[in-house]
Short mmCIF file of C-alpha atoms in Angstrom, two decimals:
data_model
loop_
_atom_site.label_atom_id
_atom_site.label_comp_id
_atom_site.label_asym_id
_atom_site.label_seq_id
_atom_site.Cartn_x
_atom_site.Cartn_y
_atom_site.Cartn_z
CA UNK A 918 -31.43 14.31 59.43
CA UNK A 919 -32.13 14.52 63.13
CA UNK A 920 -31.93 17.97 64.59
CA UNK A 921 -30.54 18.99 67.96
CA UNK A 922 -32.00 16.68 70.57
CA UNK A 923 -32.58 17.83 74.14
CA UNK A 924 -33.81 15.93 77.15
CA UNK A 925 -35.83 16.10 79.24
CA UNK A 926 -38.40 18.35 77.59
CA UNK A 927 -39.94 19.15 80.94
CA UNK A 928 -38.49 18.90 84.42
CA UNK A 929 -40.17 19.79 87.68
CA UNK A 930 -38.02 19.56 90.78
CA UNK A 931 -37.78 20.91 94.27
CA UNK A 932 -35.37 23.53 95.46
CA UNK A 933 -32.03 22.07 96.40
CA UNK A 934 -32.19 19.13 94.01
CA UNK A 935 -29.66 18.48 91.28
CA UNK A 936 -30.82 19.00 87.71
CA UNK A 937 -29.07 17.64 84.63
CA UNK A 938 -30.07 18.74 81.14
CA UNK A 939 -28.77 16.87 78.12
CA UNK A 940 -28.05 17.78 74.52
CA UNK A 941 -27.08 15.87 71.41
CA UNK A 942 -25.90 18.25 68.66
CA UNK A 943 -26.35 17.71 64.94
CA UNK A 944 -23.80 15.24 63.65
CA UNK A 945 -20.80 17.02 62.14
CA UNK A 946 -21.33 20.27 63.99
CA UNK A 947 -18.38 21.24 66.15
CA UNK A 948 -19.79 24.19 68.09
CA UNK A 949 -22.36 23.83 70.84
CA UNK A 950 -24.19 26.57 72.72
CA UNK A 951 -26.36 26.65 75.84
CA UNK A 952 -28.90 29.48 76.16
CA UNK A 953 -31.50 30.26 78.81
CA UNK A 954 -34.82 31.96 78.06
CA UNK A 955 -36.93 33.80 80.61
CA UNK A 956 -39.64 36.40 80.28
CA UNK A 957 -37.62 38.96 82.20
CA UNK A 958 -34.20 38.49 80.62
CA UNK A 959 -34.97 37.06 77.19
CA UNK A 960 -32.39 34.74 75.61
CA UNK A 961 -29.09 34.66 77.47
CA UNK A 962 -25.96 32.85 76.36
CA UNK A 963 -24.69 30.67 79.18
CA UNK A 964 -21.70 28.92 77.64
CA UNK A 965 -20.40 27.65 74.32
CA UNK A 966 -17.93 25.02 73.18
CA UNK A 967 -15.80 24.74 70.05
CA UNK A 968 -14.47 21.24 69.34
CA UNK A 969 -15.59 20.12 72.82
CA UNK A 970 -13.57 22.89 74.53
CA UNK A 971 -15.39 25.58 76.54
CA UNK A 972 -14.66 28.94 74.93
CA UNK A 973 -16.79 31.41 76.86
CA UNK A 974 -18.57 30.61 80.12
CA UNK A 975 -18.98 34.19 81.25
CA UNK A 976 -22.74 33.84 81.04
CA UNK A 977 -22.95 31.03 83.57
CA UNK A 978 -24.84 32.62 86.47
CA UNK A 979 -22.83 31.21 89.34
CA UNK A 980 -20.95 28.22 90.60
CA UNK A 981 -24.12 26.21 90.92
CA UNK A 982 -24.10 25.89 87.13
CA UNK A 983 -21.67 23.68 85.26
CA UNK A 984 -21.49 22.38 81.69
CA UNK A 985 -19.50 19.62 80.09
CA UNK A 986 -18.95 18.27 76.63
CA UNK A 987 -17.15 14.93 76.96
CA UNK A 988 -17.38 14.20 73.24
CA UNK A 989 -18.63 15.68 70.00
CA UNK A 990 -22.08 14.17 70.32
CA UNK A 991 -23.08 14.96 73.88
CA UNK A 992 -23.23 17.83 76.34
CA UNK A 993 -24.74 18.35 79.77
CA UNK A 994 -25.78 21.38 81.76
CA UNK A 995 -25.98 20.74 85.47
CA UNK A 996 -27.48 22.85 88.23
CA UNK A 997 -26.63 21.89 91.80
CA UNK A 998 -28.35 22.89 93.99
CA UNK A 999 -31.29 24.24 92.04
CA UNK A 1000 -33.24 27.33 93.11
CA UNK A 1001 -36.65 28.69 92.06
CA UNK A 1002 -34.98 31.53 90.12
CA UNK A 1003 -33.41 28.92 87.84
CA UNK A 1004 -36.85 28.20 86.40
CA UNK A 1005 -36.57 28.86 82.67
CA UNK A 1006 -36.40 27.20 79.28
CA UNK A 1007 -32.89 26.03 78.49
CA UNK A 1008 -31.94 25.71 74.83
CA UNK A 1009 -29.07 23.91 73.24
CA UNK A 1010 -27.89 24.88 69.75
CA UNK A 1011 -25.15 23.67 67.42
CA UNK A 1012 -23.34 24.89 64.32
CA UNK A 1013 -20.11 24.61 62.34
CA UNK A 1014 -17.29 26.55 63.97
CA UNK A 1015 -15.57 27.67 60.80
CA UNK A 1016 -18.67 28.99 59.14
CA UNK A 1017 -20.66 32.16 59.39
CA UNK A 1018 -23.82 30.16 59.41
CA UNK A 1019 -26.80 29.96 61.61
CA UNK A 1020 -27.26 28.08 64.85
CA UNK A 1021 -29.65 25.15 64.89
CA UNK A 1022 -31.73 25.00 68.05
CA UNK A 1023 -33.26 22.13 69.96
CA UNK A 1024 -36.81 22.22 71.26
CA UNK A 1025 -35.65 23.25 74.73
CA UNK A 1026 -35.92 21.89 78.26
CA UNK A 1027 -38.46 23.64 80.43
CA UNK A 1028 -37.28 23.62 84.05
CA UNK A 1029 -39.53 24.44 86.97
CA UNK A 1030 -37.96 24.59 90.42
CA UNK A 1031 -40.50 24.64 93.25
CA UNK B 42 -19.26 44.58 72.97
CA UNK B 43 -21.81 43.53 70.42
CA UNK B 44 -25.51 44.09 71.06
CA UNK B 45 -28.88 44.04 69.38
CA UNK B 46 -31.93 46.19 70.05
CA UNK B 47 -35.48 45.40 69.08
CA UNK B 48 -37.32 48.59 69.98
CA UNK B 49 -40.85 47.17 69.79
CA UNK B 50 -42.11 44.54 72.21
CA UNK B 51 -45.14 43.94 70.00
CA UNK B 52 -46.17 44.61 66.41
CA UNK B 53 -49.76 44.25 65.28
CA UNK B 54 -50.85 44.10 61.65
CA UNK B 55 -53.88 42.95 59.72
CA UNK B 56 -53.67 39.95 57.45
CA UNK B 57 -52.65 40.95 53.95
CA UNK B 58 -50.88 44.11 55.06
CA UNK B 59 -47.12 44.52 54.93
CA UNK B 60 -45.19 44.00 58.14
CA UNK B 61 -41.92 45.31 59.51
CA UNK B 62 -40.11 44.17 62.64
CA UNK B 63 -37.26 46.47 63.56
CA UNK B 64 -33.73 45.63 64.64
CA UNK B 65 -30.63 47.73 65.21
CA UNK B 66 -27.20 46.40 66.09
CA UNK B 67 -23.86 47.41 67.49
CA UNK B 68 -20.63 45.54 66.69
CA UNK B 69 -16.99 46.51 66.45
CA UNK B 70 -16.37 44.90 63.08
CA UNK B 71 -18.43 43.64 60.19
CA UNK B 72 -21.72 42.23 61.44
CA UNK B 73 -23.21 38.84 60.74
CA UNK B 74 -26.95 39.32 61.24
CA UNK B 75 -29.74 36.79 61.67
CA UNK B 76 -33.49 36.56 62.17
CA UNK B 77 -35.18 33.70 63.97
CA UNK B 78 -38.82 32.89 64.71
CA UNK B 79 -40.19 31.08 67.75
CA UNK B 80 -43.64 29.52 67.98
CA UNK B 81 -45.14 28.73 71.39
CA UNK B 82 -43.35 25.94 73.25
CA UNK B 83 -40.92 25.42 70.39
CA UNK B 84 -37.28 26.09 69.69
CA UNK B 85 -35.98 28.93 67.53
CA UNK B 86 -36.20 28.48 63.79
CA UNK B 87 -33.81 30.20 61.39
CA UNK B 88 -35.40 32.61 58.89
CA UNK B 89 -32.55 34.41 57.14
CA UNK B 90 -29.07 35.86 57.51
CA UNK B 91 -26.86 38.63 56.19
CA UNK B 92 -23.17 37.91 55.88
CA UNK B 93 -22.01 40.05 52.97
CA UNK B 94 -23.16 41.14 49.54
CA UNK B 95 -26.63 42.28 48.56
CA UNK B 96 -28.24 44.38 51.27
CA UNK B 97 -31.64 42.78 50.65
CA UNK B 98 -31.74 39.23 51.94
CA UNK B 99 -34.56 36.81 51.19
CA UNK B 100 -35.43 34.00 53.55
CA UNK B 101 -37.99 31.42 54.49
CA UNK B 102 -41.79 31.82 54.36
CA UNK B 103 -41.64 34.97 52.20
CA UNK B 104 -39.67 37.02 54.71
CA UNK B 105 -36.88 39.37 53.73
CA UNK B 106 -34.60 41.78 55.54
CA UNK B 107 -32.71 44.87 54.54
CA UNK B 108 -29.22 45.55 55.85
CA UNK B 109 -28.48 49.26 56.28
CA UNK B 110 -24.92 49.90 57.37
CA UNK B 111 -25.26 53.65 57.87
CA UNK B 112 -28.26 53.18 60.15
CA UNK B 113 -26.92 49.95 61.69
CA UNK B 114 -30.28 48.35 61.07
CA UNK B 115 -31.53 45.00 59.85
CA UNK B 116 -35.33 45.22 59.70
CA UNK B 117 -37.42 42.15 58.91
CA UNK B 118 -40.16 42.60 56.33
CA UNK B 119 -42.91 40.73 54.55
CA UNK B 120 -45.11 42.21 51.82
CA UNK B 121 -48.31 40.46 52.91
CA UNK B 122 -48.77 39.11 56.44
CA UNK B 123 -50.50 35.84 57.27
CA UNK B 124 -52.25 34.92 60.52
CA UNK B 125 -49.82 32.02 60.73
CA UNK B 126 -46.92 34.51 60.91
CA UNK B 127 -48.00 35.36 64.46
CA UNK B 128 -45.04 34.42 66.64
CA UNK B 129 -42.04 35.76 68.55
CA UNK B 130 -39.24 37.10 66.34
CA UNK B 131 -35.62 37.48 67.35
CA UNK B 132 -32.83 39.44 65.73
CA UNK B 133 -29.28 38.26 66.46
CA UNK B 134 -25.71 39.33 65.70
CA UNK B 135 -22.18 37.98 65.85
CA UNK B 136 -19.02 39.91 65.00
CA UNK B 137 -16.93 37.03 63.75
CA UNK B 138 -17.25 33.46 62.64
CA UNK B 139 -17.25 30.77 65.27
CA UNK B 140 -18.64 32.84 68.09
CA UNK B 141 -22.03 32.79 69.76
CA UNK B 142 -25.03 34.76 68.60
CA UNK B 143 -26.22 37.62 70.76
CA UNK B 144 -30.00 37.96 70.63
CA UNK B 145 -32.35 40.87 71.01
CA UNK B 146 -35.21 40.63 73.49
CA UNK B 147 -37.67 39.62 70.81
CA UNK B 148 -40.75 41.15 69.20
CA UNK B 149 -44.16 39.53 69.33
CA UNK B 150 -45.90 39.75 65.98
CA UNK B 151 -49.69 39.50 66.01
CA UNK B 152 -51.50 39.22 62.69
CA UNK B 153 -55.27 39.60 62.86
CA UNK B 154 -57.71 38.13 60.36
#
């Protein structure tokens, strides 16, 4: 089975540009999570969806960040405009909502904003 | 609010020796506890979880963890460390099904040959 698929794996952009990160969860999973990893702050939960509905977006840093899940097999995290402090590795993870099971993580998207 | 603390930024052990990576948690209800490992430039990989039942949980790659409710701890252990165990280890908690995991800051494990 394919795992969680994220794209792009690496993105280098200039300050002020729009960045879109993409995630395809594991088929059959109905919860999707976006995390951000930095050296200073560790792993932070940004937002998560259950059955394509955003449940908790309290971790989204500010209005420049937005996330969507138009269907069960696709989600995007958008940053507009990007800033150097957004540089981080962004992870997507998926799981079954009704279970107490683990999250399955993608390989991450490393974002560098110059 | 739920939280996880990993008190050690780094743990160093010699190959063949036992290892322990510490984790304590705080939740309002019954905890669901997890350990993950991350190798450089990779995503997080699941090692083991505690949901209910036996306090000693066995997981992947010979790792195990002991749930201690009175001490609110969930320490990761392995009887004999390998150099290949060197990685970043995360403890995580959720307080109910269907919610996100809250992660500790991670502990870097270094196993020397």
